[in-house]
Amino acid sequence: MLVPAFLQTLEDGDHATASAMARQIVEIAQRFGDNDLLAFGLLCRGQASLALGETSSGRKLLDEVMVSVTTAEVSPITTGIVYCAVIEACIDGCDLRRAAEWTDAGGGRSLYADCALQRRLRDVHVITQHFLVKPDTLTTAGAILAGQDVDVMVF
């Protein structure tokens, strides 16, 4: 029940409170040994850290949660949600290298390994079809894919 409240608090801009809520989610998950909740908690902590400008710790937390996703420690639904949220965070921060590395680690590029054009088309399709993508993300991704200079925070 804390995860939706965390998301609203983060969106409202109260990053310090969101960070405290994320830590609470992790504590509850550890207390009950719930790997799915722990994945959500680590994701929330990473998102809160990034929102607070704590780029290095935010990236480490997102990497940590992606390890649990790629090693099948969590359920398929949690895997999908976490994977998409981390990739979106990478795209929002223009960290396309990290997004590509996690996509590779998850096997997402194996079908397109031989053709750069197919990979780009697939990437654009994924971005545009994702239910969590914000309009600004689409604009930024389009500019990057078109080779334009973009003025965004890079973490």
mmCIF file of C-alpha atoms in Angstrom:
data_model
loop_
_atom_site.group_PDB
_atom_site.id
_atom_site.type_symbol
_atom_site.label_atom_id
_atom_site.label_comp_id
_atom_site.label_asym_id
_atom_site.label_seq_id
_atom_site.Cartn_x
_atom_site.Cartn_y
_atom_site.Cartn_z
ATOM 1 C CA MET A 1 0.000 0.000 0.000
ATOM 2 C CA LEU A 2 2.977 2.319 0.413
ATOM 3 C CA VAL A 3 4.083 2.007 -3.218
ATOM 4 C CA PRO A 4 1.168 3.994 -4.732
ATOM 5 C CA ALA A 5 1.500 6.573 -1.956
ATOM 6 C CA PHE A 6 5.233 6.800 -2.692
ATOM 7 C CA LEU A 7 4.550 7.386 -6.394
ATOM 8 C CA GLN A 8 2.082 10.177 -5.631
ATOM 9 C CA THR A 9 4.434 11.790 -3.127
ATOM 10 C CA LEU A 10 7.306 11.640 -5.610
ATOM 11 C CA GLU A 11 5.147 13.135 -8.355
ATOM 12 C CA ASP A 12 4.002 15.885 -5.984
ATOM 13 C CA GLY A 13 7.665 16.872 -5.586
ATOM 14 C CA ASP A 14 8.078 15.935 -1.921
ATOM 15 C CA HIS A 15 11.256 13.989 -2.599
ATOM 16 C CA ALA A 16 12.447 13.801 1.004
ATOM 17 C CA THR A 17 9.184 12.242 2.185
ATOM 18 C CA ALA A 18 9.192 9.914 -0.825
ATOM 19 C CA SER A 19 12.711 8.809 0.089
ATOM 20 C CA ALA A 20 11.637 8.016 3.654
ATOM 21 C CA MET A 21 8.658 6.048 2.329
ATOM 22 C CA ALA A 22 10.947 4.081 0.007
ATOM 23 C CA ARG A 23 13.198 3.137 2.912
ATOM 24 C CA GLN A 24 10.125 1.976 4.820
ATOM 25 C CA ILE A 25 9.053 -0.204 1.872
ATOM 26 C CA VAL A 26 12.505 -1.852 1.839
ATOM 27 C CA GLU A 27 12.390 -2.428 5.608
ATOM 28 C CA ILE A 28 8.961 -4.090 5.412
ATOM 29 C CA ALA A 29 10.078 -6.275 2.487
ATOM 30 C CA GLN A 30 13.183 -7.400 4.366
ATOM 31 C CA ARG A 31 11.204 -8.101 7.519
ATOM 32 C CA PHE A 32 8.790 -10.373 5.648
ATOM 33 C CA GLY A 33 11.257 -11.814 3.136
ATOM 34 C CA ASP A 34 9.176 -10.601 0.167
ATOM 35 C CA ASN A 35 11.412 -10.387 -2.916
ATOM 36 C CA ASP A 36 8.772 -8.672 -5.055
ATOM 37 C CA LEU A 37 8.213 -5.943 -2.476
ATOM 38 C CA LEU A 38 11.973 -5.611 -2.007
ATOM 39 C CA ALA A 39 12.359 -5.037 -5.753
ATOM 40 C CA PHE A 40 9.690 -2.318 -5.619
ATOM 41 C CA GLY A 41 11.347 -0.810 -2.560
ATOM 42 C CA LEU A 42 14.771 -0.673 -4.204
ATOM 43 C CA LEU A 43 13.205 0.797 -7.326
ATOM 44 C CA CYS A 44 11.484 3.449 -5.205
ATOM 45 C CA ARG A 45 14.717 4.228 -3.355
ATOM 46 C CA GLY A 46 16.531 4.616 -6.656
ATOM 47 C CA GLN A 47 13.859 6.882 -8.083
ATOM 48 C CA ALA A 48 13.815 8.998 -4.919
ATOM 49 C CA SER A 49 17.606 9.276 -4.916
ATOM 50 C CA LEU A 50 17.592 10.481 -8.509
ATOM 51 C CA ALA A 51 14.845 12.992 -7.700
ATOM 52 C CA LEU A 52 16.953 14.294 -4.812
ATOM 53 C CA GLY A 53 19.915 14.730 -7.142
ATOM 54 C CA GLU A 54 21.808 11.820 -5.598
ATOM 55 C CA THR A 55 22.755 10.469 -9.010
ATOM 56 C CA SER A 56 25.427 7.971 -8.038
ATOM 57 C CA SER A 57 23.398 6.278 -5.304
ATOM 58 C CA GLY A 58 20.273 6.347 -7.476
ATOM 59 C CA ARG A 59 22.055 4.560 -10.308
ATOM 60 C CA LYS A 60 23.509 1.979 -7.905
ATOM 61 C CA LEU A 61 20.052 1.227 -6.510
ATOM 62 C CA LEU A 62 18.553 0.884 -9.985
ATOM 63 C CA ASP A 63 21.405 -1.445 -10.961
ATOM 64 C CA GLU A 64 20.836 -3.470 -7.786
ATOM 65 C CA VAL A 65 17.148 -3.940 -8.505
ATOM 66 C CA MET A 66 17.881 -4.885 -12.122
ATOM 67 C CA VAL A 67 20.172 -7.669 -10.910
ATOM 68 C CA SER A 68 17.233 -9.175 -9.026
ATOM 69 C CA VAL A 69 15.094 -8.846 -12.140
ATOM 70 C CA THR A 70 17.598 -10.478 -14.486
ATOM 71 C CA THR A 71 18.281 -13.373 -12.096
ATOM 72 C CA ALA A 72 14.588 -14.311 -11.776
ATOM 73 C CA GLU A 73 14.371 -13.559 -8.053
ATOM 74 C CA VAL A 74 11.029 -11.832 -8.537
ATOM 75 C CA SER A 75 7.710 -12.672 -10.195
ATOM 76 C CA PRO A 76 7.144 -11.973 -13.910
ATOM 77 C CA ILE A 77 4.781 -9.042 -13.302
ATOM 78 C CA THR A 78 7.211 -7.382 -10.911
ATOM 79 C CA THR A 79 10.004 -8.047 -13.399
ATOM 80 C CA GLY A 80 8.107 -6.220 -16.142
ATOM 81 C CA ILE A 81 7.188 -3.241 -14.003
ATOM 82 C CA VAL A 82 10.689 -2.827 -12.575
ATOM 83 C CA TYR A 83 12.383 -3.337 -15.937
ATOM 84 C CA CYS A 84 10.221 -0.709 -17.642
ATOM 85 C CA ALA A 85 10.621 1.792 -14.803
ATOM 86 C CA VAL A 86 14.410 1.445 -14.777
ATOM 87 C CA ILE A 87 14.667 1.775 -18.558
ATOM 88 C CA GLU A 88 12.416 4.844 -18.391
ATOM 89 C CA ALA A 89 14.633 6.359 -15.667
ATOM 90 C CA CYS A 90 17.672 5.753 -17.864
ATOM 91 C CA ILE A 91 15.971 7.384 -20.840
ATOM 92 C CA ASP A 92 14.734 10.323 -18.746
ATOM 93 C CA GLY A 93 18.313 10.913 -17.630
ATOM 94 C CA CYS A 94 19.696 10.361 -21.143
ATOM 95 C CA ASP A 95 21.754 7.429 -19.859
ATOM 96 C CA LEU A 96 21.190 5.430 -23.023
ATOM 97 C CA ARG A 97 24.318 3.342 -22.448
ATOM 98 C CA ARG A 98 22.902 2.009 -19.188
ATOM 99 C CA ALA A 99 19.491 1.398 -20.784
ATOM 100 C CA ALA A 100 21.164 -0.549 -23.592
ATOM 101 C CA GLU A 101 23.277 -2.601 -21.184
ATOM 102 C CA TRP A 102 20.246 -3.639 -19.119
ATOM 103 C CA THR A 103 18.294 -4.404 -22.265
ATOM 104 C CA ASP A 104 21.159 -6.632 -23.428
ATOM 105 C CA ALA A 105 21.412 -8.305 -20.014
ATOM 106 C CA GLY A 106 17.719 -9.125 -20.120
ATOM 107 C CA GLY A 107 18.011 -10.632 -23.588
ATOM 108 C CA GLY A 108 15.893 -7.915 -25.153
ATOM 109 C CA ARG A 109 18.172 -7.313 -28.110
ATOM 110 C CA SER A 110 18.914 -10.891 -29.095
ATOM 111 C CA LEU A 111 16.382 -10.869 -31.949
ATOM 112 C CA TYR A 112 17.882 -7.710 -33.400
ATOM 113 C CA ALA A 113 21.583 -8.378 -32.876
ATOM 114 C CA ASP A 114 22.455 -8.303 -36.584
ATOM 115 C CA CYS A 115 20.625 -5.197 -37.772
ATOM 116 C CA ALA A 116 21.128 -1.743 -36.248
ATOM 117 C CA LEU A 117 18.076 -0.335 -38.040
ATOM 118 C CA GLN A 118 15.789 -3.038 -36.638
ATOM 119 C CA ARG A 119 17.171 -2.383 -33.152
ATOM 120 C CA ARG A 120 16.428 1.347 -33.450
ATOM 121 C CA LEU A 121 12.927 0.724 -34.766
ATOM 122 C CA ARG A 122 12.260 -1.708 -31.939
ATOM 123 C CA ASP A 123 13.579 0.769 -29.379
ATOM 124 C CA VAL A 124 11.324 3.519 -30.725
ATOM 125 C CA HIS A 125 8.358 1.127 -30.722
ATOM 126 C CA VAL A 126 9.002 0.140 -27.102
ATOM 127 C CA ILE A 127 9.283 3.763 -25.999
ATOM 128 C CA THR A 128 6.094 4.831 -27.783
ATOM 129 C CA GLN A 129 4.048 1.862 -26.587
ATOM 130 C CA HIS A 130 5.031 2.014 -22.939
ATOM 131 C CA PHE A 131 2.115 2.964 -20.724
ATOM 132 C CA LEU A 132 4.283 4.926 -18.282
ATOM 133 C CA VAL A 133 6.050 7.164 -20.791
ATOM 134 C CA LYS A 134 5.563 10.881 -20.311
ATOM 135 C CA PRO A 135 5.228 13.169 -23.366
ATOM 136 C CA ASP A 136 8.532 14.889 -22.507
ATOM 137 C CA THR A 137 10.274 11.518 -22.616
ATOM 138 C CA LEU A 138 8.994 10.911 -26.139
ATOM 139 C CA THR A 139 10.202 14.334 -27.262
ATOM 140 C CA THR A 140 13.638 13.784 -25.741
ATOM 141 C CA ALA A 141 13.954 10.253 -27.134
ATOM 142 C CA GLY A 142 12.944 11.454 -30.595
ATOM 143 C CA ALA A 143 15.490 14.248 -30.499
ATOM 144 C CA ILE A 144 18.244 11.870 -29.416
ATOM 145 C CA LEU A 145 17.346 9.311 -32.073
ATOM 146 C CA ALA A 146 17.314 12.104 -34.681
ATOM 147 C CA GLY A 147 20.823 13.113 -33.643
ATOM 148 C CA GLN A 148 19.820 16.464 -32.201
ATOM 149 C CA ASP A 149 21.499 18.060 -29.224
ATOM 150 C CA VAL A 150 19.305 17.895 -26.148
ATOM 151 C CA ASP A 151 19.592 19.977 -23.031
ATOM 152 C CA VAL A 152 18.624 17.580 -20.243
ATOM 153 C CA MET A 153 20.161 16.392 -17.007
ATOM 154 C CA VAL A 154 22.418 13.400 -17.559
ATOM 155 C CA PHE A 155 23.031 11.121 -14.620
#
